[in-house]
């Protein structure tokens, strides 16, 4: 048996390790279409769990789902200047609506079926949804409009990596309309909180909530907030964004309403989204050199039962035991739902089978052989600690499995948080900043005073570092071990006095 | 108050009535993109209920969800000859991956960003999924592969109608691979059964299961089965299809496996799908001249509570009563889940509000005013019968609501079945057949002996009638009032002896 299931290991080559974990855990693979991936059943089941949980959180905060067109007329992009700038350079353009024989045995777009106006495959839907909202909104009585959409979007990225950056990806995009600026800001912040809660509670991934600097804002937004997580290679991952769009899109799309006072006003809109990128964050937060490690709340299976037998006689003893164990465990509740159990009775060598489930990250492996049956026991192995497995009385396993899953979920969060604290420093001079991010250094998260502007942008570009966000003060109380986002100091880049601090890091 | 909420009525103009129901029930609207609709929250909530229920049925029959690319390389379509024929004529073609300024203040596809090979937006995914399966399948041990995908697809239809036929629509497509022809046929038929069960039990829409004639087969399939429903205007609607693809796609896509005997063989594949078209079928099966009528199993809300009060004092009595009623009703179980209740406390005139919920098809409306509170009662109105509402003791409502919903669901099915029986005839001569489908006649479902071939196709085309399917014999026992799909007779079109009968109808 190999020392580690994944080669190379994290310390040998982190980016390649990531690709190998995706492959070994059967999460996804590259497709025949450049930049597009196939999400395999195990990977998709994680996404389904993410969807189900987030969807419930969106509905609990008053949002309804709807569905808008995949295509956006080219002219819609032109209406919001920054938006064009942000998305026109990397979009899939539909120009024809029919193929015809090319006369050489192949096909070609039919010249007679050229569209009058090209259509863009949505890279995000502010423009097409805004045009719809303009029809829906007449009076203040129609507000707020609180809509979410689960959809696929396409951004023609040149360098792609499965889950982290793909040409097509799956996501949700919330779009809301409000009668006042305050309400829009409140909504933007509330959804940021929803994302942060989801990341920390469901993904066991600690995040920093903050506002983006001007250069990192969503094209067309007044303010962009994000949640930022630290991966094991000390690079940051933006895991979700929430945008206050002010009146920019309502002006571009003519979303107007009659106010209570009888005035015709432009509405205030927001948008917010998370994507299949979260699966990438999940992988890079918890996994190890043996493959994927899944937090129980999002694991497609909490435990897999591996029946072990050498012949039919043993099989006849072991299988019924496995099945009744499954039923008994599934009668237990974890996280408000029945515990999710699979039995793997495929005709495969035991070692190979066991390693498949290690690599797939199932929280608990439950081996049962004839001796376990005889002794009313189960051989239990935990994925999170990779400690040696333990013979456990069946009744004890049943009685404690829910608590064990709670413990695993918490343990993963604690470990990730400790790693982040370890990699977080406060820095007050450019010299130290440059040293921290020098080549060969491990890097991490830097909290430092700053003034947003060209001096900062130029220096960051040189160092290949980015401002991740300006952390919201409120969280310094909530998240242990974090400095606060404000406090007087001198900007690293200009020397000017400032009371703002940002978090800086290399990033995905 | 209008006599009927929807104008025109069904008898005045059925197609226009349909559009008005979609609008009045707030289900969907046309978008700014030709042929693409916006599915509004109430319509999408119905689709979510359809998805949730079908998804559970797919999983219970061993299928897993996955996700495949939106785009298909043009060359993939060329591989399966019939498939090209079927889909190349109406597809969205992506030719560029960037826009650039056109020099006149607008945008244009950037000539420098032309794709080497155009991409098709998937009209269905047999080709791209088949190419993936070719990588997944090596040995008989890898089979069967049982996959489903929830996705959007695009077919560039010229004449579109919301839900029934749109350029982009939402659907699920199952794709499976098997080691034998028998297994593939078994799968195809099993999924047809799943669709039929879903249509009848969840949608309360009776369907005929049968095999398509050669001319109506899916491009590239060996056999196509469908479920066919009869709408209120006596036109048939194909509500779901299940295809046995034989080895056609595995040969085109090189899906080969090593058999148990060690031979390299082409695999046997199937595909099956239903779409947002089901929502159209739901509307046209049950709705009336007052708007949508929803079967409880798919209704986003089973009942809406309408608080009625004239002033703040009444409000303070009525609202708490409505809220506690909601909680009490939600503690009841219907169809294995809590009863779904909404309170509509919007600031709208009572009549307008009531009619909105009539038009939206909610099974039960529960009005509560000060007198109801005083008498511990509720004024209950049923949507299915449109009978006059009744004052009902609150305790009685709570105790009986689940049974009432069961009764409504069954009543809708029975009514639809009776309408179908009414409209179904057996015909044994072409003369009668022509009379039955003559202009000005109501039409309906005709069971008649036939021989598949050009004579039939020509005559059907002339009459604008289609062969819906050759019903499976098994169901004549299961579905009351249906003839059987076989029995000796003479083909209407050729006079030749035949033991096969098909169902004929005008169709959507």
PDB file of C-alpha atoms in Angstrom, chain B residues 186-422:
ATOM      1  CA  UNK B 186     -35.711  -2.771 -19.576  1.00  0.00           C
ATOM      2  CA  UNK B 187     -34.286   0.582 -18.500  1.00  0.00           C
ATOM      3  CA  UNK B 188     -36.133   2.424 -21.283  1.00  0.00           C
ATOM      4  CA  UNK B 189     -39.429   0.884 -20.209  1.00  0.00           C
ATOM      5  CA  UNK B 190     -38.781   1.377 -16.498  1.00  0.00           C
ATOM      6  CA  UNK B 191     -38.255   5.102 -16.991  1.00  0.00           C
ATOM      7  CA  UNK B 192     -41.398   5.297 -19.116  1.00  0.00           C
ATOM      8  CA  UNK B 193     -43.203   3.784 -16.139  1.00  0.00           C
ATOM      9  CA  UNK B 194     -41.615   6.336 -13.810  1.00  0.00           C
ATOM     10  CA  UNK B 195     -42.881   9.140 -16.053  1.00  0.00           C
ATOM     11  CA  UNK B 196     -46.367   7.638 -16.271  1.00  0.00           C
ATOM     12  CA  UNK B 197     -46.541   7.211 -12.510  1.00  0.00           C
ATOM     13  CA  UNK B 198     -45.372  10.762 -11.985  1.00  0.00           C
ATOM     14  CA  UNK B 199     -47.853  12.179 -14.502  1.00  0.00           C
ATOM     15  CA  UNK B 200     -50.801  10.336 -13.039  1.00  0.00           C
ATOM     16  CA  UNK B 201     -49.953  10.507  -9.330  1.00  0.00           C
ATOM     17  CA  UNK B 202     -48.317  13.918  -9.037  1.00  0.00           C
ATOM     18  CA  UNK B 203     -49.833  15.858 -11.938  1.00  0.00           C
ATOM     19  CA  UNK B 204     -53.223  14.094 -11.800  1.00  0.00           C
ATOM     20  CA  UNK B 205     -52.854  13.844 -15.575  1.00  0.00           C
ATOM     21  CA  UNK B 206     -53.852  10.496 -17.107  1.00  0.00           C
ATOM     22  CA  UNK B 207     -51.444   9.310 -19.797  1.00  0.00           C
ATOM     23  CA  UNK B 208     -51.176   6.609 -22.409  1.00  0.00           C
ATOM     24  CA  UNK B 209     -47.854   4.800 -22.521  1.00  0.00           C
ATOM     25  CA  UNK B 210     -46.790   3.619 -25.922  1.00  0.00           C
ATOM     26  CA  UNK B 211     -44.157   3.311 -28.596  1.00  0.00           C
ATOM     27  CA  UNK B 212     -43.697   5.952 -31.228  1.00  0.00           C
ATOM     28  CA  UNK B 213     -44.115   5.098 -34.895  1.00  0.00           C
ATOM     29  CA  UNK B 214     -40.988   5.225 -37.077  1.00  0.00           C
ATOM     30  CA  UNK B 215     -41.658   8.768 -38.253  1.00  0.00           C
ATOM     31  CA  UNK B 216     -41.909  10.097 -34.706  1.00  0.00           C
ATOM     32  CA  UNK B 217     -38.829   8.395 -33.311  1.00  0.00           C
ATOM     33  CA  UNK B 218     -36.021  10.352 -31.644  1.00  0.00           C
ATOM     34  CA  UNK B 219     -33.256  10.977 -34.201  1.00  0.00           C
ATOM     35  CA  UNK B 220     -30.869   8.068 -33.781  1.00  0.00           C
ATOM     36  CA  UNK B 221     -33.076   5.892 -31.552  1.00  0.00           C
ATOM     37  CA  UNK B 222     -34.002   2.240 -32.138  1.00  0.00           C
ATOM     38  CA  UNK B 223     -37.262   2.681 -30.251  1.00  0.00           C
ATOM     39  CA  UNK B 224     -38.886   5.732 -28.691  1.00  0.00           C
ATOM     40  CA  UNK B 225     -41.588   5.429 -26.058  1.00  0.00           C
ATOM     41  CA  UNK B 226     -43.706   8.277 -24.823  1.00  0.00           C
ATOM     42  CA  UNK B 227     -46.456   9.218 -22.457  1.00  0.00           C
ATOM     43  CA  UNK B 228     -49.310  11.038 -24.166  1.00  0.00           C
ATOM     44  CA  UNK B 229     -51.950  13.111 -22.440  1.00  0.00           C
ATOM     45  CA  UNK B 230     -55.141  14.650 -23.781  1.00  0.00           C
ATOM     46  CA  UNK B 231     -55.687  18.337 -23.236  1.00  0.00           C
ATOM     47  CA  UNK B 232     -59.086  19.985 -22.772  1.00  0.00           C
ATOM     48  CA  UNK B 233     -59.195  21.081 -26.402  1.00  0.00           C
ATOM     49  CA  UNK B 234     -58.878  17.420 -27.396  1.00  0.00           C
ATOM     50  CA  UNK B 235     -55.350  17.810 -28.666  1.00  0.00           C
ATOM     51  CA  UNK B 236     -52.678  15.433 -27.424  1.00  0.00           C
ATOM     52  CA  UNK B 237     -49.537  16.484 -25.615  1.00  0.00           C
ATOM     53  CA  UNK B 238     -46.388  14.370 -25.578  1.00  0.00           C
ATOM     54  CA  UNK B 239     -45.362  14.716 -21.953  1.00  0.00           C
ATOM     55  CA  UNK B 240     -42.207  12.611 -21.722  1.00  0.00           C
ATOM     56  CA  UNK B 241     -40.071  10.322 -23.864  1.00  0.00           C
ATOM     57  CA  UNK B 242     -37.778   7.375 -23.235  1.00  0.00           C
ATOM     58  CA  UNK B 243     -35.425   6.178 -25.962  1.00  0.00           C
ATOM     59  CA  UNK B 244     -33.713   2.875 -26.522  1.00  0.00           C
ATOM     60  CA  UNK B 245     -30.704   4.010 -28.550  1.00  0.00           C
ATOM     61  CA  UNK B 246     -29.462   0.483 -29.264  1.00  0.00           C
ATOM     62  CA  UNK B 247     -25.815   0.619 -30.308  1.00  0.00           C
ATOM     63  CA  UNK B 248     -26.246   3.638 -32.595  1.00  0.00           C
ATOM     64  CA  UNK B 249     -24.680   6.163 -30.287  1.00  0.00           C
ATOM     65  CA  UNK B 250     -22.146   3.778 -28.789  1.00  0.00           C
ATOM     66  CA  UNK B 251     -20.898   3.090 -32.316  1.00  0.00           C
ATOM     67  CA  UNK B 252     -20.805   6.794 -33.161  1.00  0.00           C
ATOM     68  CA  UNK B 253     -19.074   7.598 -29.864  1.00  0.00           C
ATOM     69  CA  UNK B 254     -16.958   4.445 -29.480  1.00  0.00           C
ATOM     70  CA  UNK B 255     -18.479   3.319 -26.184  1.00  0.00           C
ATOM     71  CA  UNK B 256     -16.921  -0.144 -25.962  1.00  0.00           C
ATOM     72  CA  UNK B 257     -16.424  -2.596 -23.142  1.00  0.00           C
ATOM     73  CA  UNK B 258     -14.673  -5.870 -22.457  1.00  0.00           C
ATOM     74  CA  UNK B 259     -17.419  -8.428 -21.862  1.00  0.00           C
ATOM     75  CA  UNK B 260     -17.282 -11.138 -19.219  1.00  0.00           C
ATOM     76  CA  UNK B 261     -16.218 -13.476 -22.025  1.00  0.00           C
ATOM     77  CA  UNK B 262     -13.322 -11.165 -22.832  1.00  0.00           C
ATOM     78  CA  UNK B 263     -14.743  -9.786 -26.083  1.00  0.00           C
ATOM     79  CA  UNK B 264     -14.699  -6.088 -26.969  1.00  0.00           C
ATOM     80  CA  UNK B 265     -18.320  -5.064 -27.552  1.00  0.00           C
ATOM     81  CA  UNK B 266     -20.253  -1.902 -28.238  1.00  0.00           C
ATOM     82  CA  UNK B 267     -22.460  -0.947 -25.308  1.00  0.00           C
ATOM     83  CA  UNK B 268     -26.234  -0.333 -25.386  1.00  0.00           C
ATOM     84  CA  UNK B 269     -27.465   3.086 -24.378  1.00  0.00           C
ATOM     85  CA  UNK B 270     -30.716   4.828 -23.491  1.00  0.00           C
ATOM     86  CA  UNK B 271     -31.866   8.362 -22.888  1.00  0.00           C
ATOM     87  CA  UNK B 272     -35.064   9.807 -21.450  1.00  0.00           C
ATOM     88  CA  UNK B 273     -36.367  13.234 -20.601  1.00  0.00           C
ATOM     89  CA  UNK B 274     -39.142  15.489 -19.435  1.00  0.00           C
ATOM     90  CA  UNK B 275     -39.115  19.260 -19.483  1.00  0.00           C
ATOM     91  CA  UNK B 276     -40.817  22.455 -18.362  1.00  0.00           C
ATOM     92  CA  UNK B 277     -43.383  21.452 -21.003  1.00  0.00           C
ATOM     93  CA  UNK B 278     -44.959  19.470 -18.167  1.00  0.00           C
ATOM     94  CA  UNK B 279     -46.071  22.781 -16.669  1.00  0.00           C
ATOM     95  CA  UNK B 280     -47.930  23.479 -19.917  1.00  0.00           C
ATOM     96  CA  UNK B 281     -49.598  20.071 -19.670  1.00  0.00           C
ATOM     97  CA  UNK B 282     -50.551  20.738 -16.074  1.00  0.00           C
ATOM     98  CA  UNK B 283     -52.182  24.019 -17.040  1.00  0.00           C
ATOM     99  CA  UNK B 284     -54.121  22.606 -19.970  1.00  0.00           C
ATOM    100  CA  UNK B 285     -55.315  19.523 -18.101  1.00  0.00           C
ATOM    101  CA  UNK B 286     -56.936  21.143 -15.085  1.00  0.00           C
ATOM    102  CA  UNK B 287     -57.378  24.869 -15.470  1.00  0.00           C
ATOM    103  CA  UNK B 288     -60.707  26.572 -16.075  1.00  0.00           C
ATOM    104  CA  UNK B 289     -62.113  29.903 -17.141  1.00  0.00           C
ATOM    105  CA  UNK B 290     -61.070  31.424 -13.831  1.00  0.00           C
ATOM    106  CA  UNK B 291     -57.424  30.528 -14.318  1.00  0.00           C
ATOM    107  CA  UNK B 292     -54.999  27.928 -13.078  1.00  0.00           C
ATOM    108  CA  UNK B 293     -56.117  24.889 -11.058  1.00  0.00           C
ATOM    109  CA  UNK B 294     -53.247  23.151  -9.288  1.00  0.00           C
ATOM    110  CA  UNK B 295     -53.155  19.541  -8.143  1.00  0.00           C
ATOM    111  CA  UNK B 296     -52.209  19.685  -4.442  1.00  0.00           C
ATOM    112  CA  UNK B 297     -49.137  17.492  -4.810  1.00  0.00           C
ATOM    113  CA  UNK B 298     -47.434  20.111  -7.007  1.00  0.00           C
ATOM    114  CA  UNK B 299     -48.989  23.274  -5.604  1.00  0.00           C
ATOM    115  CA  UNK B 300     -46.410  25.692  -4.116  1.00  0.00           C
ATOM    116  CA  UNK B 301     -49.046  26.423  -1.458  1.00  0.00           C
ATOM    117  CA  UNK B 302     -51.868  24.079  -0.499  1.00  0.00           C
ATOM    118  CA  UNK B 303     -53.866  26.876   1.025  1.00  0.00           C
ATOM    119  CA  UNK B 304     -53.659  30.621   1.352  1.00  0.00           C
ATOM    120  CA  UNK B 305     -54.993  32.413   4.398  1.00  0.00           C
ATOM    121  CA  UNK B 306     -56.614  35.767   3.616  1.00  0.00           C
ATOM    122  CA  UNK B 307     -56.986  37.944   6.709  1.00  0.00           C
ATOM    123  CA  UNK B 308     -59.868  40.399   6.376  1.00  0.00           C
ATOM    124  CA  UNK B 309     -60.147  43.498   8.545  1.00  0.00           C
ATOM    125  CA  UNK B 310     -61.277  47.078   8.285  1.00  0.00           C
ATOM    126  CA  UNK B 311     -59.176  48.803  10.898  1.00  0.00           C
ATOM    127  CA  UNK B 312     -56.260  48.365  13.290  1.00  0.00           C
ATOM    128  CA  UNK B 313     -58.453  47.005  16.054  1.00  0.00           C
ATOM    129  CA  UNK B 314     -59.780  44.248  13.799  1.00  0.00           C
ATOM    130  CA  UNK B 315     -56.314  43.656  12.450  1.00  0.00           C
ATOM    131  CA  UNK B 316     -55.007  43.002  15.958  1.00  0.00           C
ATOM    132  CA  UNK B 317     -57.614  40.289  16.377  1.00  0.00           C
ATOM    133  CA  UNK B 318     -57.489  38.753  12.914  1.00  0.00           C
ATOM    134  CA  UNK B 319     -53.744  38.562  12.253  1.00  0.00           C
ATOM    135  CA  UNK B 320     -52.743  36.541  15.339  1.00  0.00           C
ATOM    136  CA  UNK B 321     -55.644  34.183  14.602  1.00  0.00           C
ATOM    137  CA  UNK B 322     -54.387  33.757  11.019  1.00  0.00           C
ATOM    138  CA  UNK B 323     -50.874  33.113  12.221  1.00  0.00           C
ATOM    139  CA  UNK B 324     -51.854  30.507  14.770  1.00  0.00           C
ATOM    140  CA  UNK B 325     -54.109  28.863  12.177  1.00  0.00           C
ATOM    141  CA  UNK B 326     -51.135  28.711   9.811  1.00  0.00           C
ATOM    142  CA  UNK B 327     -48.986  27.042  12.432  1.00  0.00           C
ATOM    143  CA  UNK B 328     -51.696  24.574  13.296  1.00  0.00           C
ATOM    144  CA  UNK B 329     -52.283  23.632   9.656  1.00  0.00           C
ATOM    145  CA  UNK B 330     -48.557  23.337   8.968  1.00  0.00           C
ATOM    146  CA  UNK B 331     -48.347  20.774  11.733  1.00  0.00           C
ATOM    147  CA  UNK B 332     -50.563  18.525   9.601  1.00  0.00           C
ATOM    148  CA  UNK B 333     -48.999  16.093   7.135  1.00  0.00           C
ATOM    149  CA  UNK B 334     -50.068  15.690   3.526  1.00  0.00           C
ATOM    150  CA  UNK B 335     -48.265  13.486   1.021  1.00  0.00           C
ATOM    151  CA  UNK B 336     -45.479  12.793   3.532  1.00  0.00           C
ATOM    152  CA  UNK B 337     -44.695  16.462   4.173  1.00  0.00           C
ATOM    153  CA  UNK B 338     -46.059  19.351   6.220  1.00  0.00           C
ATOM    154  CA  UNK B 339     -49.040  21.106   4.663  1.00  0.00           C
ATOM    155  CA  UNK B 340     -47.860  24.254   2.836  1.00  0.00           C
ATOM    156  CA  UNK B 341     -49.640  27.433   3.938  1.00  0.00           C
ATOM    157  CA  UNK B 342     -49.202  31.088   3.001  1.00  0.00           C
ATOM    158  CA  UNK B 343     -50.722  34.164   4.576  1.00  0.00           C
ATOM    159  CA  UNK B 344     -51.437  37.026   2.192  1.00  0.00           C
ATOM    160  CA  UNK B 345     -51.530  40.182   4.249  1.00  0.00           C
ATOM    161  CA  UNK B 346     -50.736  42.591   1.441  1.00  0.00           C
ATOM    162  CA  UNK B 347     -52.466  45.945   1.407  1.00  0.00           C
ATOM    163  CA  UNK B 348     -54.891  45.139  -1.431  1.00  0.00           C
ATOM    164  CA  UNK B 349     -58.647  45.197  -1.768  1.00  0.00           C
ATOM    165  CA  UNK B 350     -60.122  41.884  -0.584  1.00  0.00           C
ATOM    166  CA  UNK B 351     -61.800  41.029  -3.872  1.00  0.00           C
ATOM    167  CA  UNK B 352     -58.683  41.678  -5.927  1.00  0.00           C
ATOM    168  CA  UNK B 353     -56.586  39.644  -3.552  1.00  0.00           C
ATOM    169  CA  UNK B 354     -59.011  36.739  -3.545  1.00  0.00           C
ATOM    170  CA  UNK B 355     -59.137  36.665  -7.338  1.00  0.00           C
ATOM    171  CA  UNK B 356     -55.337  36.645  -7.566  1.00  0.00           C
ATOM    172  CA  UNK B 357     -55.291  33.386  -5.659  1.00  0.00           C
ATOM    173  CA  UNK B 358     -58.157  31.956  -7.667  1.00  0.00           C
ATOM    174  CA  UNK B 359     -56.183  32.692 -10.835  1.00  0.00           C
ATOM    175  CA  UNK B 360     -53.028  31.223  -9.323  1.00  0.00           C
ATOM    176  CA  UNK B 361     -54.826  27.956  -8.662  1.00  0.00           C
ATOM    177  CA  UNK B 362     -54.235  27.470  -4.947  1.00  0.00           C
ATOM    178  CA  UNK B 363     -56.352  24.454  -3.890  1.00  0.00           C
ATOM    179  CA  UNK B 364     -57.879  26.112  -0.797  1.00  0.00           C
ATOM    180  CA  UNK B 365     -58.584  29.707   0.160  1.00  0.00           C
ATOM    181  CA  UNK B 366     -59.121  30.386   3.836  1.00  0.00           C
ATOM    182  CA  UNK B 367     -60.703  33.744   4.667  1.00  0.00           C
ATOM    183  CA  UNK B 368     -60.668  34.898   8.258  1.00  0.00           C
ATOM    184  CA  UNK B 369     -62.392  38.033   9.497  1.00  0.00           C
ATOM    185  CA  UNK B 370     -63.436  39.232  12.956  1.00  0.00           C
ATOM    186  CA  UNK B 371     -66.617  37.138  12.896  1.00  0.00           C
ATOM    187  CA  UNK B 372     -64.666  33.989  12.053  1.00  0.00           C
ATOM    188  CA  UNK B 373     -62.339  34.708  14.938  1.00  0.00           C
ATOM    189  CA  UNK B 374     -65.267  35.178  17.293  1.00  0.00           C
ATOM    190  CA  UNK B 375     -66.862  31.924  16.146  1.00  0.00           C
ATOM    191  CA  UNK B 376     -63.582  29.954  15.968  1.00  0.00           C
ATOM    192  CA  UNK B 377     -64.257  29.433  12.300  1.00  0.00           C
ATOM    193  CA  UNK B 378     -62.746  29.828   8.839  1.00  0.00           C
ATOM    194  CA  UNK B 379     -64.466  30.563   5.530  1.00  0.00           C
ATOM    195  CA  UNK B 380     -63.150  27.817   3.234  1.00  0.00           C
ATOM    196  CA  UNK B 381     -63.320  27.883  -0.590  1.00  0.00           C
ATOM    197  CA  UNK B 382     -62.176  25.072  -2.860  1.00  0.00           C
ATOM    198  CA  UNK B 383     -60.576  25.897  -6.192  1.00  0.00           C
ATOM    199  CA  UNK B 384     -61.216  22.555  -7.910  1.00  0.00           C
ATOM    200  CA  UNK B 385     -65.002  22.672  -7.745  1.00  0.00           C
ATOM    201  CA  UNK B 386     -65.440  26.426  -7.433  1.00  0.00           C
ATOM    202  CA  UNK B 387     -68.363  25.599  -5.164  1.00  0.00           C
ATOM    203  CA  UNK B 388     -69.546  28.384  -2.883  1.00  0.00           C
ATOM    204  CA  UNK B 389     -67.273  28.789   0.122  1.00  0.00           C
ATOM    205  CA  UNK B 390     -68.345  27.461   3.478  1.00  0.00           C
ATOM    206  CA  UNK B 391     -67.981  28.617   7.029  1.00  0.00           C
ATOM    207  CA  UNK B 392     -66.132  25.761   8.739  1.00  0.00           C
ATOM    208  CA  UNK B 393     -65.178  25.224  12.368  1.00  0.00           C
ATOM    209  CA  UNK B 394     -61.460  25.737  12.709  1.00  0.00           C
ATOM    210  CA  UNK B 395     -60.916  22.408  14.439  1.00  0.00           C
ATOM    211  CA  UNK B 396     -62.734  20.623  11.641  1.00  0.00           C
ATOM    212  CA  UNK B 397     -60.591  22.328   8.985  1.00  0.00           C
ATOM    213  CA  UNK B 398     -57.414  21.330  10.780  1.00  0.00           C
ATOM    214  CA  UNK B 399     -58.588  17.760  11.239  1.00  0.00           C
ATOM    215  CA  UNK B 400     -59.691  17.313   7.632  1.00  0.00           C
ATOM    216  CA  UNK B 401     -57.332  19.425   5.515  1.00  0.00           C
ATOM    217  CA  UNK B 402     -55.075  16.515   4.556  1.00  0.00           C
ATOM    218  CA  UNK B 403     -58.040  14.383   3.542  1.00  0.00           C
ATOM    219  CA  UNK B 404     -59.480  17.266   1.567  1.00  0.00           C
ATOM    220  CA  UNK B 405     -56.221  17.611  -0.352  1.00  0.00           C
ATOM    221  CA  UNK B 406     -56.229  13.876  -1.095  1.00  0.00           C
ATOM    222  CA  UNK B 407     -59.796  14.225  -2.329  1.00  0.00           C
ATOM    223  CA  UNK B 408     -58.935  17.199  -4.548  1.00  0.00           C
ATOM    224  CA  UNK B 409     -55.943  15.421  -6.063  1.00  0.00           C
ATOM    225  CA  UNK B 410     -58.044  12.348  -6.838  1.00  0.00           C
ATOM    226  CA  UNK B 411     -60.971  14.427  -8.077  1.00  0.00           C
ATOM    227  CA  UNK B 412     -58.788  16.241 -10.596  1.00  0.00           C
ATOM    228  CA  UNK B 413     -57.441  12.968 -11.915  1.00  0.00           C
ATOM    229  CA  UNK B 414     -60.910  11.453 -12.176  1.00  0.00           C
ATOM    230  CA  UNK B 415     -62.241  14.473 -14.004  1.00  0.00           C
ATOM    231  CA  UNK B 416     -59.358  14.460 -16.484  1.00  0.00           C
ATOM    232  CA  UNK B 417     -59.741  10.738 -17.031  1.00  0.00           C
ATOM    233  CA  UNK B 418     -63.464  11.061 -17.649  1.00  0.00           C
ATOM    234  CA  UNK B 419     -62.803  13.826 -20.164  1.00  0.00           C
ATOM    235  CA  UNK B 420     -60.323  11.613 -21.954  1.00  0.00           C
ATOM    236  CA  UNK B 421     -62.691   8.672 -22.047  1.00  0.00           C
ATOM    237  CA  UNK B 422     -65.368  10.953 -23.415  1.00  0.00           C
TER     238      UNK B 422
END
